[in-house]
Amino acid sequence: MTQHIALYRTWRPQFFKDVVGQQHIVQTLQNSLRENRLTHAYLFSGPRGTGKTSAAKILAKAVNCEQGPAAEPCNECDACRRITEGAIMDVVEIDAASNRGVEEIRDIRDKVKFAPTEVRQKVYIIDEVHMLTTEAFNALLKTLEEPPGHVMFILATTEPHKIPATIISRCQRFDFRRVPLEEQVSRLDYVCRQENVDVQHEALQYIARLSQGGMRDALSLLDQIASFSGGKVTYDDVVAMTGGVAADHFEKLSEMIRNRQIGGALQLVDELLQGGKSPDKCVESLMHYFRDLLLIKMVPDSSTSTERILDPAKFSQTAASFSREELFAAIEVLNRYHGEMKYSSQPQILFEIAIMKLCHPAVAEQELAQPAEQASSARNSQGEDWSVLKRKVEQLEHALSKLSASPQAVASPQAAAPAAGTFGVKRSGGTIRKSSIKLDPFVRQQEAPLFKQALSKWSQILAQVKEQKITVHAWLVDGEPVSLADDTLLLAFKSAMHRETTEKPANKQLIEQVMQQVLGHPIQLAAVMNKEWKEALEEEPESAEEMTLEPEQAKAQQQPWIDEAIQLFGEDLVKIKKE
């Protein structure tokens, strides 16, 4: 029994002419081979399944072919056949994803100096080169710049932005593009005819559309569907196998949306989900359907629209029943709910809500108008925002100046007596703290045994926090334990942003759980700015800050500046005191 080989392996290109959709690259490489203008390093970048590694192996065969170098390898000589089989040691294919360290690259650097033993030129094909470490790139740099004349490097990657510019500048770069749908369909049709697979043209179009420009993905999908259908591939088979929804279902659904038939639309949605369709896949496919309606409505004669649509005449009839605004709104609503489904535990409900909103265009338009108005406000009302902010700052400065300039507000009773019927503010000394935490107990407990224990195990606490959530560790590491009082550990922070993020309930709860595990009993967390802590240490114990309000008359009417004092310093620091 002959073992089946996957179609993408069986039909992997062996000649430049077999590389689909990359004519701009093929022509350049073939001209270089004809004119003997080859360089020592190439960079092939582009989406997966577009022919990068295949083109690299074809190039390796072309430069080492016994009949060449030639524009096409013969694939018949011993060198071509053995390179195809991967049996020649001078043509090395390396997967950088699993060989990404500096030692592997140093091994290459040490071996390139030796001349090839079996073919004309050594070729190193490094796939997924962006996975190399920084040290590995540095080790490769000098060799890549000035390799021996008998060595060629071909680097392949799907993420060229992760490659250092110093590496890219030493290579000839070729950007592989996604294979156009028409060329994919043509290649798939050729493969089906060679494999004796009976297939509908609409099925090939749907397969090519699902592969999103990747030829390898398209062949893998064709192989899977051919096995499912037993040699006869239909459009319905492809839809059923891929979990998609046929266009006629969306035609019915769009008709119900247009006629505001919520009950019928929800019943059809339920039938789709009962049939095993995933909500996010349905929303995605429905969004593509409305996209096609919009495209054929706005540019009916465009090849871009007609090549994606199985029945342009039927689509044109459906598109005519919607306005452009309705189609735009439908796409935006579906796109929003498709994004929210990724984080929802009930995607089916979101799918149903999206359909109900499409049946009520007024609700959808109102929902879409809110972010549009917010974006417009952010773009156009910058001057207004600045004026509001400026006005608030001026009000704050006015309140501060009033409190600092008024003897009744800041002076002690010995300095100036308040007027009849008013309250005087007495401050015993010191500066006003920004934190509402009373620091005096912490100042007295710096040498407490429990604090010393917490201090000795702080590195262990940080390590466990990092294991549970590295982002919380990034904020917490800015804080320094300074004291422990009343089962509360006080941290002094240099950065206000780090302090505020650490104090968020979820982050604070995680840290307190870790402290309980390490120290053996519950410990709460409190935070203060480093500057505030130093000021507290410098103050004398008897000069602890106290803000009191003294009434001259019982139950006198409260003055406006007292409200301002409470707003500025908080009710904890401002006390109304009767004499």
Tab-separated table of N, CA, C and O in Angstrom, residues 442-530:
chain	number	residue	atom	x	y	z
A	442	PHE	N	4.277	54.356	62.396
A	442	PHE	CA	5.314	53.696	61.601
A	442	PHE	C	6.703	54.216	61.955
A	442	PHE	O	7.677	53.467	61.938
A	443	VAL	N	6.799	55.522	62.280
A	443	VAL	CA	8.098	56.088	62.666
A	443	VAL	C	8.605	55.425	63.954
A	443	VAL	O	9.801	55.152	64.106
A	444	ARG	N	7.685	55.121	64.886
A	444	ARG	CA	8.081	54.540	66.171
A	444	ARG	C	8.360	53.038	66.088
A	444	ARG	O	8.995	52.487	66.972
A	445	GLN	N	7.895	52.374	65.009
A	445	GLN	CA	8.010	50.916	64.917
A	445	GLN	C	9.071	50.463	63.916
A	445	GLN	O	9.012	49.334	63.422
A	446	GLN	N	10.055	51.312	63.621
A	446	GLN	CA	11.064	50.935	62.619
A	446	GLN	C	11.932	49.768	63.056
A	446	GLN	O	12.473	49.048	62.223
A	447	GLU	N	12.106	49.612	64.369
A	447	GLU	CA	12.979	48.554	64.871
A	447	GLU	C	12.197	47.340	65.368
A	447	GLU	O	12.757	46.492	66.063
A	448	ALA	N	10.919	47.263	65.016
A	448	ALA	CA	10.099	46.148	65.487
A	448	ALA	C	10.607	44.824	64.909
A	448	ALA	O	11.027	44.765	63.745
A	449	PRO	N	10.602	43.748	65.693
A	449	PRO	CA	11.085	42.436	65.209
A	449	PRO	C	10.327	41.955	63.972
A	449	PRO	O	10.930	41.365	63.064
A	450	LEU	N	8.999	42.177	63.945
A	450	LEU	CA	8.223	41.713	62.799
A	450	LEU	C	8.643	42.428	61.516
A	450	LEU	O	8.673	41.832	60.440
A	451	PHE	N	8.989	43.726	61.647
A	451	PHE	CA	9.449	44.449	60.459
A	451	PHE	C	10.789	43.899	59.974
A	451	PHE	O	11.023	43.752	58.770
A	452	LYS	N	11.676	43.576	60.917
A	452	LYS	CA	12.969	43.001	60.514
A	452	LYS	C	12.773	41.661	59.806
A	452	LYS	O	13.484	41.338	58.850
A	453	GLN	N	11.797	40.889	60.293
A	453	GLN	CA	11.504	39.617	59.631
A	453	GLN	C	10.995	39.850	58.213
A	453	GLN	O	11.411	39.167	57.266
A	454	ALA	N	10.067	40.815	58.061
A	454	ALA	CA	9.539	41.123	56.731
A	454	ALA	C	10.633	41.646	55.810
A	454	ALA	O	10.680	41.309	54.623
A	455	LEU	N	11.547	42.455	56.375
A	455	LEU	CA	12.632	43.003	55.571
A	455	LEU	C	13.576	41.913	55.093
A	455	LEU	O	14.050	41.927	53.947
A	456	SER	N	13.840	40.922	55.942
A	456	SER	CA	14.749	39.834	55.565
A	456	SER	C	14.142	38.925	54.502
A	456	SER	O	14.866	38.282	53.744
A	457	LYS	N	12.805	38.868	54.456
A	457	LYS	CA	12.144	37.988	53.487
A	457	LYS	C	11.532	38.761	52.318
A	457	LYS	O	10.728	38.225	51.558
A	458	TRP	N	11.886	40.045	52.175
A	458	TRP	CA	11.290	40.862	51.115
A	458	TRP	C	11.641	40.340	49.723
A	458	TRP	O	10.823	40.334	48.812
A	459	SER	N	12.896	39.902	49.554
A	459	SER	CA	13.293	39.367	48.244
A	459	SER	C	12.479	38.124	47.896
A	459	SER	O	12.126	37.898	46.733
A	460	GLN	N	12.166	37.304	48.910
A	460	GLN	CA	11.337	36.109	48.680
A	460	GLN	C	9.919	36.513	48.288
A	460	GLN	O	9.299	35.894	47.410
A	461	ILE	N	9.394	37.569	48.930
A	461	ILE	CA	8.053	38.064	48.586
A	461	ILE	C	8.031	38.560	47.153
A	461	ILE	O	7.112	38.254	46.377
A	462	LEU	N	9.049	39.322	46.754
A	462	LEU	CA	9.119	39.825	45.379
A	462	LEU	C	9.172	38.681	44.370
A	462	LEU	O	8.524	38.731	43.317
A	463	ALA	N	9.937	37.642	44.704
A	463	ALA	CA	10.073	36.512	43.774
A	463	ALA	C	8.741	35.800	43.575
A	463	ALA	O	8.376	35.438	42.440
A	464	GLN	N	7.980	35.601	44.668
A	464	GLN	CA	6.690	34.914	44.537
A	464	GLN	C	5.668	35.772	43.801
A	464	GLN	O	4.848	35.270	43.029
A	465	VAL	N	5.704	37.096	44.035
A	465	VAL	CA	4.813	37.982	43.287
A	465	VAL	C	5.134	37.925	41.799
A	465	VAL	O	4.234	37.896	40.947
A	466	LYS	N	6.406	37.870	41.470
A	466	LYS	CA	6.817	37.801	40.058
A	466	LYS	C	6.332	36.517	39.410
A	466	LYS	O	5.923	36.506	38.246
A	467	GLU	N	6.380	35.400	40.158
A	467	GLU	CA	5.901	34.125	39.616
A	467	GLU	C	4.404	34.176	39.327
A	467	GLU	O	3.937	33.639	38.322
A	468	GLN	N	3.632	34.840	40.207
A	468	GLN	CA	2.184	34.867	40.025
A	468	GLN	C	1.753	35.887	38.981
A	468	GLN	O	0.868	35.616	38.177
A	469	LYS	N	2.380	37.063	38.973
A	469	LYS	CA	2.016	38.085	37.987
A	469	LYS	C	3.182	39.046	37.830
A	469	LYS	O	3.435	39.882	38.692
A	470	ILE	N	3.862	38.937	36.696
A	470	ILE	CA	5.096	39.703	36.506
A	470	ILE	C	4.832	41.202	36.394
A	470	ILE	O	5.667	42.022	36.762
A	471	THR	N	3.629	41.586	35.915
A	471	THR	CA	3.341	43.014	35.787
A	471	THR	C	3.224	43.672	37.159
A	471	THR	O	3.664	44.812	37.354
A	472	VAL	N	2.630	42.973	38.144
A	472	VAL	CA	2.530	43.520	39.500
A	472	VAL	C	3.926	43.669	40.105
A	472	VAL	O	4.236	44.648	40.788
A	473	HIS	N	4.795	42.683	39.844
A	473	HIS	CA	6.178	42.764	40.329
A	473	HIS	C	6.893	43.988	39.770
A	473	HIS	O	7.671	44.645	40.472
A	474	ALA	N	6.610	44.324	38.518
A	474	ALA	CA	7.265	45.468	37.893
A	474	ALA	C	6.933	46.774	38.610
A	474	ALA	O	7.769	47.686	38.690
A	475	TRP	N	5.694	46.879	39.113
A	475	TRP	CA	5.331	48.086	39.865
A	475	TRP	C	5.827	48.010	41.300
A	475	TRP	O	6.300	49.001	41.867
A	476	LEU	N	5.730	46.831	41.921
A	476	LEU	CA	6.060	46.671	43.336
A	476	LEU	C	7.549	46.876	43.615
A	476	LEU	O	7.921	47.355	44.686
A	477	VAL	N	8.397	46.532	42.674
A	477	VAL	CA	9.842	46.587	42.908
A	477	VAL	C	10.323	48.015	43.156
A	477	VAL	O	11.407	48.234	43.719
A	478	ASP	N	9.521	49.012	42.790
A	478	ASP	CA	9.896	50.414	43.031
A	478	ASP	C	9.735	50.788	44.502
A	478	ASP	O	10.318	51.772	44.959
A	479	GLY	N	8.939	50.020	45.255
A	479	GLY	CA	8.684	50.334	46.656
A	479	GLY	C	9.716	49.710	47.579
A	479	GLY	O	10.197	48.595	47.351
A	480	GLU	N	10.041	50.433	48.654
A	480	GLU	CA	11.018	49.964	49.640
A	480	GLU	C	10.336	49.840	50.993
A	480	GLU	O	9.742	50.809	51.477
A	481	PRO	N	10.390	48.654	51.648
A	481	PRO	CA	9.806	48.525	52.985
A	481	PRO	C	10.526	49.439	53.972
A	481	PRO	O	11.764	49.397	54.075
A	482	VAL	N	9.781	50.258	54.706
A	482	VAL	CA	10.394	51.204	55.631
A	482	VAL	C	9.937	50.993	57.070
A	482	VAL	O	10.635	51.406	58.001
A	483	SER	N	8.772	50.374	57.287
A	483	SER	CA	8.304	50.150	58.654
A	483	SER	C	7.110	49.207	58.629
A	483	SER	O	6.512	48.957	57.568
A	484	LEU	N	6.761	48.695	59.841
A	484	LEU	CA	5.606	47.815	59.981
A	484	LEU	C	4.954	48.121	61.322
A	484	LEU	O	5.606	48.035	62.369
A	485	ALA	N	3.693	48.503	61.295
A	485	ALA	CA	2.953	48.818	62.518
A	485	ALA	C	1.521	48.343	62.367
A	485	ALA	O	0.916	48.478	61.297
A	486	ASP	N	0.975	47.784	63.452
A	486	ASP	CA	-0.410	47.308	63.462
A	486	ASP	C	-0.686	46.350	62.306
A	486	ASP	O	-1.695	46.445	61.609
A	487	ASP	N	0.262	45.398	62.078
A	487	ASP	CA	0.135	44.401	61.008
A	487	ASP	C	-0.032	45.046	59.634
A	487	ASP	O	-0.704	44.498	58.750
A	488	THR	N	0.569	46.192	59.445
A	488	THR	CA	0.540	46.888	58.158
A	488	THR	C	1.967	47.231	57.754
A	488	THR	O	2.683	47.915	58.502
A	489	LEU	N	2.375	46.736	56.586
A	489	LEU	CA	3.709	47.007	56.074
A	489	LEU	C	3.669	48.259	55.216
A	489	LEU	O	2.876	48.358	54.282
A	490	LEU	N	4.537	49.221	55.539
A	490	LEU	CA	4.571	50.494	54.821
A	490	LEU	C	5.692	50.461	53.787
A	490	LEU	O	6.845	50.154	54.106
A	491	LEU	N	5.351	50.773	52.527
A	491	LEU	CA	6.324	50.863	51.442
A	491	LEU	C	6.467	52.318	51.028
A	491	LEU	O	5.475	53.033	50.886
A	492	ALA	N	7.704	52.745	50.809
A	492	ALA	CA	7.973	54.102	50.319
A	492	ALA	C	8.335	54.011	48.843
A	492	ALA	O	9.262	53.280	48.465
A	493	PHE	N	7.610	54.734	47.987
A	493	PHE	CA	7.783	54.674	46.540
A	493	PHE	C	8.460	55.945	46.027
A	493	PHE	O	8.203	57.052	46.524
A	494	LYS	N	9.281	55.766	45.005
A	494	LYS	CA	9.892	56.911	44.335
A	494	LYS	C	8.966	57.480	43.266
A	494	LYS	O	8.971	58.671	43.000
A	495	SER	N	8.197	56.604	42.623
A	495	SER	CA	7.328	57.010	41.523
A	495	SER	C	5.867	56.965	41.968
A	495	SER	O	5.400	55.959	42.527
A	496	ALA	N	5.139	58.071	41.720
A	496	ALA	CA	3.723	58.114	42.073
A	496	ALA	C	2.922	57.115	41.252
A	496	ALA	O	1.976	56.504	41.748
A	497	MET	N	3.291	56.917	39.989
A	497	MET	CA	2.567	55.980	39.134
A	497	MET	C	2.726	54.549	39.648
A	497	MET	O	1.767	53.772	39.683
A	498	HIS	N	3.948	54.170	40.076
A	498	HIS	CA	4.163	52.836	40.623
A	498	HIS	C	3.355	52.642	41.901
A	498	HIS	O	2.787	51.574	42.138
A	499	ARG	N	3.301	53.680	42.718
A	499	ARG	CA	2.543	53.580	43.965
A	499	ARG	C	1.049	53.395	43.685
A	499	ARG	O	0.388	52.519	44.252
A	500	GLU	N	0.490	54.223	42.798
A	500	GLU	CA	-0.936	54.163	42.512
A	500	GLU	C	-1.321	52.815	41.916
A	500	GLU	O	-2.357	52.244	42.252
A	501	THR	N	-0.486	52.283	41.038
A	501	THR	CA	-0.797	50.988	40.419
A	501	THR	C	-0.711	49.857	41.440
A	501	THR	O	-1.516	48.933	41.431
A	502	THR	N	0.262	49.940	42.337
A	502	THR	CA	0.390	48.913	43.373
A	502	THR	C	-0.807	48.915	44.308
A	502	THR	O	-1.235	47.869	44.798
A	503	GLU	N	-1.397	50.099	44.551
A	503	GLU	CA	-2.514	50.221	45.483
A	503	GLU	C	-3.853	49.819	44.883
A	503	GLU	O	-4.863	49.817	45.593
A	504	LYS	N	-3.895	49.505	43.555
A	504	LYS	CA	-5.153	49.045	42.977
A	504	LYS	C	-5.613	47.776	43.696
A	504	LYS	O	-4.792	46.918	44.037
A	505	PRO	N	-6.920	47.645	43.956
A	505	PRO	CA	-7.410	46.534	44.794
A	505	PRO	C	-6.912	45.155	44.381
A	505	PRO	O	-6.479	44.368	45.224
A	506	ALA	N	-6.959	44.862	43.077
A	506	ALA	CA	-6.556	43.522	42.628
A	506	ALA	C	-5.069	43.287	42.885
A	506	ALA	O	-4.660	42.217	43.364
A	507	ASN	N	-4.239	44.284	42.577
A	507	ASN	CA	-2.797	44.146	42.787
A	507	ASN	C	-2.465	44.062	44.276
A	507	ASN	O	-1.635	43.257	44.704
A	508	LYS	N	-3.118	44.911	45.063
A	508	LYS	CA	-2.860	44.927	46.499
A	508	LYS	C	-3.264	43.594	47.145
A	508	LYS	O	-2.555	43.064	48.007
A	509	GLN	N	-4.366	43.036	46.702
A	509	GLN	CA	-4.821	41.753	47.256
A	509	GLN	C	-3.814	40.645	46.961
A	509	GLN	O	-3.510	39.814	47.834
A	510	LEU	N	-3.286	40.625	45.756
A	510	LEU	CA	-2.304	39.595	45.397
A	510	LEU	C	-1.054	39.712	46.265
A	510	LEU	O	-0.520	38.718	46.761
A	511	ILE	N	-0.579	40.944	46.469
A	511	ILE	CA	0.633	41.152	47.266
A	511	ILE	C	0.395	40.730	48.711
A	511	ILE	O	1.250	40.079	49.331
A	512	GLU	N	-0.761	41.085	49.262
A	512	GLU	CA	-1.057	40.722	50.647
A	512	GLU	C	-1.172	39.210	50.824
A	512	GLU	O	-0.768	38.662	51.861
A	513	GLN	N	-1.703	38.505	49.819
A	513	GLN	CA	-1.771	37.042	49.889
A	513	GLN	C	-0.373	36.432	49.922
A	513	GLN	O	-0.101	35.504	50.694
A	514	VAL	N	0.518	36.971	49.090
A	514	VAL	CA	1.893	36.459	49.071
A	514	VAL	C	2.584	36.738	50.408
A	514	VAL	O	3.293	35.883	50.949
A	515	MET	N	2.388	37.944	50.974
A	515	MET	CA	3.015	38.271	52.255
A	515	MET	C	2.519	37.348	53.361
A	515	MET	O	3.288	36.932	54.234
A	516	GLN	N	1.227	37.002	53.318
A	516	GLN	CA	0.687	36.079	54.324
A	516	GLN	C	1.327	34.699	54.196
A	516	GLN	O	1.649	34.050	55.188
A	517	GLN	N	1.530	34.243	52.962
A	517	GLN	CA	2.156	32.937	52.737
A	517	GLN	C	3.602	32.930	53.226
A	517	GLN	O	4.061	31.963	53.837
A	518	VAL	N	4.339	33.999	52.970
A	518	VAL	CA	5.762	34.024	53.320
A	518	VAL	C	5.968	34.271	54.810
A	518	VAL	O	6.792	33.621	55.458
A	519	LEU	N	5.202	35.230	55.393
A	519	LEU	CA	5.415	35.617	56.787
A	519	LEU	C	4.614	34.789	57.781
A	519	LEU	O	4.883	34.833	58.975
A	520	GLY	N	3.600	34.076	57.305
A	520	GLY	CA	2.871	33.171	58.181
A	520	GLY	C	1.659	33.755	58.852
A	520	GLY	O	0.964	33.042	59.594
A	521	HIS	N	1.348	35.035	58.672
A	521	HIS	CA	0.136	35.614	59.236
A	521	HIS	C	-0.265	36.818	58.389
A	521	HIS	O	0.550	37.383	57.652
A	522	PRO	N	-1.545	37.242	58.496
A	522	PRO	CA	-2.035	38.308	57.609
A	522	PRO	C	-1.287	39.617	57.818
A	522	PRO	O	-1.075	40.066	58.945
A	523	ILE	N	-0.897	40.215	56.714
A	523	ILE	CA	-0.225	41.518	56.712
A	523	ILE	C	-0.894	42.383	55.647
A	523	ILE	O	-1.071	41.953	54.498
A	524	GLN	N	-1.269	43.608	56.036
A	524	GLN	CA	-1.826	44.538	55.071
A	524	GLN	C	-0.724	45.405	54.469
A	524	GLN	O	0.375	45.507	55.025
A	525	LEU	N	-1.060	46.039	53.356
A	525	LEU	CA	-0.077	46.840	52.637
A	525	LEU	C	-0.517	48.302	52.637
A	525	LEU	O	-1.688	48.611	52.409
A	526	ALA	N	0.422	49.192	52.913
A	526	ALA	CA	0.184	50.636	52.826
A	526	ALA	C	1.336	51.257	52.050
A	526	ALA	O	2.465	50.748	52.072
A	527	ALA	N	1.044	52.342	51.341
A	527	ALA	CA	2.052	52.962	50.486
A	527	ALA	C	2.115	54.450	50.750
A	527	ALA	O	1.109	55.104	51.057
A	528	VAL	N	3.313	55.002	50.603
A	528	VAL	CA	3.554	56.424	50.805
A	528	VAL	C	4.683	56.834	49.875
A	528	VAL	O	5.477	56.001	49.432
A	529	MET	N	4.738	58.083	49.542
A	529	MET	CA	5.827	58.564	48.713
A	529	MET	C	7.109	58.676	49.542
A	529	MET	O	7.085	58.997	50.741
A	530	ASN	N	8.236	58.440	48.928
A	530	ASN	CA	9.520	58.461	49.612
A	530	ASN	C	9.781	59.814	50.272
A	530	ASN	O	10.310	59.899	51.387
